[in-house]
CSV table of C-alpha atoms in Angstrom, one decimal:
chain,number,residue,atom,x,y,z
B,18,UNK,CA,127.7,99.9,96.0
B,19,UNK,CA,126.2,101.1,93.2
B,20,UNK,CA,127.4,98.6,90.4
B,21,UNK,CA,126.7,95.5,92.3
B,22,UNK,CA,124.0,93.2,91.3
B,23,UNK,CA,121.6,91.9,93.6
B,24,UNK,CA,122.8,89.2,94.4
B,25,UNK,CA,126.4,90.2,95.3
B,26,UNK,CA,124.3,92.7,98.1
B,27,UNK,CA,122.3,89.8,99.3
B,28,UNK,CA,124.8,88.0,100.1
B,29,UNK,CA,127.0,91.0,101.9
B,30,UNK,CA,123.6,91.7,104.0
B,31,UNK,CA,122.4,88.5,104.9
B,32,UNK,CA,126.3,86.4,105.8
B,33,UNK,CA,128.4,90.5,106.4
B,34,UNK,CA,125.1,92.2,107.8
B,35,UNK,CA,125.8,94.4,105.9
B,36,UNK,CA,123.4,97.5,106.7
B,37,UNK,CA,124.5,100.1,103.4
B,38,UNK,CA,123.8,96.8,101.0
B,39,UNK,CA,120.7,96.6,102.3
B,40,UNK,CA,120.1,99.9,101.3
B,41,UNK,CA,120.5,99.1,98.1
B,42,UNK,CA,118.4,96.8,97.5
B,43,UNK,CA,116.2,99.1,99.6
B,44,UNK,CA,116.8,102.0,96.8
B,45,UNK,CA,116.8,99.6,94.6
B,46,UNK,CA,113.1,98.0,94.7
B,47,UNK,CA,110.9,100.9,97.1
B,48,UNK,CA,109.6,102.6,93.8
B,49,UNK,CA,109.0,99.5,92.8
B,50,UNK,CA,107.8,98.0,95.0
B,51,UNK,CA,105.4,101.6,96.1
B,52,UNK,CA,103.5,101.6,92.5
B,53,UNK,CA,102.9,97.5,93.6
B,54,UNK,CA,101.1,98.5,96.7
B,55,UNK,CA,99.3,102.3,95.6
B,56,UNK,CA,97.8,99.6,92.9
B,57,UNK,CA,96.4,97.3,95.0
B,58,UNK,CA,94.9,100.3,97.1
B,59,UNK,CA,94.1,102.5,94.9
B,60,UNK,CA,95.6,105.2,95.2
B,61,UNK,CA,95.9,104.8,98.8
B,62,UNK,CA,99.6,107.2,99.6
B,63,UNK,CA,100.0,106.2,103.1
B,64,UNK,CA,98.7,102.9,103.9
B,65,UNK,CA,100.9,101.9,100.3
B,66,UNK,CA,104.4,103.7,102.7
B,67,UNK,CA,103.0,101.7,105.7
B,68,UNK,CA,103.2,98.8,103.1
B,69,UNK,CA,106.3,99.1,101.8
B,70,UNK,CA,108.1,99.6,105.0
B,71,UNK,CA,106.5,96.2,106.4
B,72,UNK,CA,108.2,94.6,103.2
B,73,UNK,CA,112.1,96.5,103.8
B,74,UNK,CA,111.4,95.1,107.5
B,75,UNK,CA,110.3,91.8,106.6
B,76,UNK,CA,113.1,90.9,104.0
B,77,UNK,CA,115.9,92.7,106.2
B,78,UNK,CA,114.5,90.3,109.0
B,79,UNK,CA,114.6,87.7,106.8
B,80,UNK,CA,117.6,87.9,103.9
B,81,UNK,CA,119.7,85.3,106.1
B,82,UNK,CA,116.1,83.0,104.8
B,83,UNK,CA,116.8,83.5,100.7
B,84,UNK,CA,118.2,81.2,99.1
B,85,UNK,CA,118.1,82.5,95.4
B,86,UNK,CA,116.1,79.8,93.5
B,87,UNK,CA,114.6,82.7,92.7
B,88,UNK,CA,115.4,87.0,91.7
B,89,UNK,CA,115.9,88.5,94.5
B,90,UNK,CA,113.0,91.2,93.1
B,91,UNK,CA,110.5,88.0,92.7
B,92,UNK,CA,111.3,87.2,96.9
B,93,UNK,CA,110.6,91.2,97.3
B,94,UNK,CA,107.7,91.4,95.7
B,95,UNK,CA,106.7,87.2,97.4
B,96,UNK,CA,106.9,88.9,100.5
B,97,UNK,CA,104.7,92.1,99.5
B,98,UNK,CA,102.1,89.8,98.2
B,99,UNK,CA,101.9,88.6,102.5
B,100,UNK,CA,102.1,92.4,103.5
B,101,UNK,CA,99.3,93.5,101.0
B,102,UNK,CA,97.0,90.3,102.5
B,103,UNK,CA,98.0,89.7,105.5
B,104,UNK,CA,97.2,93.2,106.2
B,105,UNK,CA,93.7,92.9,104.2
B,106,UNK,CA,92.8,90.4,106.2
B,107,UNK,CA,93.7,92.7,109.3
B,108,UNK,CA,91.6,95.0,108.2
B,109,UNK,CA,88.0,93.9,108.5
B,110,UNK,CA,86.3,96.4,105.9
B,111,UNK,CA,89.4,97.0,104.1
B,112,UNK,CA,86.9,97.5,100.9
B,113,UNK,CA,84.4,100.5,102.1
B,114,UNK,CA,87.6,101.6,103.0
B,115,UNK,CA,88.0,101.3,99.6
B,116,UNK,CA,84.6,102.0,97.8
B,117,UNK,CA,84.3,104.9,99.6
B,118,UNK,CA,88.0,106.2,99.0
B,119,UNK,CA,87.7,106.1,95.2
B,120,UNK,CA,84.4,108.1,95.8
B,121,UNK,CA,86.1,110.5,98.0
B,122,UNK,CA,88.5,111.6,96.3
B,123,UNK,CA,86.6,111.3,92.4
B,124,UNK,CA,84.6,113.7,94.2
B,125,UNK,CA,87.1,115.7,95.3
B,126,UNK,CA,89.7,116.5,92.6
B,127,UNK,CA,88.5,116.3,88.7
B,128,UNK,CA,92.6,116.7,87.5
B,129,UNK,CA,92.9,112.7,88.3
B,130,UNK,CA,90.1,111.8,87.2
B,131,UNK,CA,91.1,109.4,84.9
B,132,UNK,CA,93.5,107.4,87.7
B,133,UNK,CA,91.0,107.7,90.0
B,134,UNK,CA,89.1,106.1,86.8
B,135,UNK,CA,91.6,103.5,86.6
B,136,UNK,CA,91.9,103.0,90.6
B,137,UNK,CA,87.6,103.2,90.4
B,138,UNK,CA,87.9,99.6,88.1
B,139,UNK,CA,90.8,98.2,90.4
B,140,UNK,CA,88.1,98.4,92.6
B,141,UNK,CA,84.7,95.9,90.3
B,142,UNK,CA,88.5,92.9,90.4
B,143,UNK,CA,88.8,90.7,93.4
B,144,UNK,CA,92.5,90.9,94.9
B,145,UNK,CA,93.8,88.2,92.6
B,146,UNK,CA,92.3,89.6,89.7
B,147,UNK,CA,93.6,92.9,91.1
B,148,UNK,CA,97.3,91.5,92.6
B,149,UNK,CA,97.6,89.8,89.0
B,150,UNK,CA,97.0,92.8,86.8
B,151,UNK,CA,99.3,95.0,88.5
B,152,UNK,CA,102.1,92.4,88.9
B,153,UNK,CA,102.1,92.5,84.6
B,154,UNK,CA,100.8,95.4,83.3
B,155,UNK,CA,102.5,97.9,85.8
B,156,UNK,CA,105.8,96.3,87.1
B,157,UNK,CA,106.3,94.4,84.0
B,158,UNK,CA,106.2,90.6,85.4
B,159,UNK,CA,105.8,88.1,83.1
B,160,UNK,CA,103.0,85.5,83.9
B,161,UNK,CA,105.7,82.9,85.2
B,162,UNK,CA,107.0,84.9,87.3
B,163,UNK,CA,103.8,86.2,88.3
B,164,UNK,CA,103.2,82.4,89.7
B,165,UNK,CA,106.1,82.2,91.6
B,166,UNK,CA,105.6,85.2,93.2
B,167,UNK,CA,101.9,84.6,94.0
B,168,UNK,CA,101.9,80.5,94.3
B,169,UNK,CA,99.8,79.7,92.0
B,170,UNK,CA,100.1,77.9,88.7
B,171,UNK,CA,101.2,79.8,85.8
B,172,UNK,CA,97.9,78.6,84.5
B,173,UNK,CA,95.0,79.6,87.3
B,174,UNK,CA,97.4,83.6,86.4
B,175,UNK,CA,96.6,83.5,82.7
B,176,UNK,CA,92.3,83.2,83.6
B,177,UNK,CA,92.2,86.0,86.9
B,178,UNK,CA,94.2,88.1,83.8
B,179,UNK,CA,91.2,87.6,81.6
B,180,UNK,CA,88.6,88.0,83.8
B,181,UNK,CA,91.1,91.1,85.6
B,182,UNK,CA,90.9,92.7,82.2
B,183,UNK,CA,87.3,91.8,80.6
B,184,UNK,CA,86.0,93.9,84.3
B,185,UNK,CA,88.6,96.2,83.5
B,186,UNK,CA,87.4,96.6,79.8
B,187,UNK,CA,83.9,97.0,80.7
B,188,UNK,CA,83.4,98.8,83.4
B,189,UNK,CA,85.7,101.3,81.8
B,190,UNK,CA,83.5,101.3,78.8
B,191,UNK,CA,80.7,101.1,81.0
B,192,UNK,CA,82.0,104.9,82.3
B,193,UNK,CA,83.0,106.9,78.7
B,194,UNK,CA,86.4,105.5,77.3
B,195,UNK,CA,85.2,103.3,75.1
B,196,UNK,CA,87.5,103.2,72.3
B,197,UNK,CA,85.3,103.9,69.5
B,198,UNK,CA,85.4,107.8,69.7
């Protein structure tokens, strides 16, 4: 199964209800989807795992709706994007929890200070900026794919990327990560 391309695996999963084919898709995409959520949740591993599991459950239940207009990975990231924002809307105090979690981790462990500073910098962004940056810089998605995943114009994605990078740069400079050293 590992030699088959995504479209073949999707067809096998959708038409033949082949669980092994879908399992192969999960194996291929579970790390990138989990990493996407890990960055969106600012390092909350348990929540990232739950959201990734929800994403794959929704993908499995809706695999017959995949039309092939976009790549499977774009379709899957769109589901992940929706799962994350559904979760955010359902949680009334997400931002407070994220801020408290980042602060707690910063105080707990100095070995991971740099990655926690990145999470803290990501926390300064709004959800759209964070998602655009995560998809581009950490997942390697091009602007047109990000626009498709997020359901917005490419120019809007570029604006979110510009503002997000600017905010993160300012935050990191203010916290000792200035390149002039």
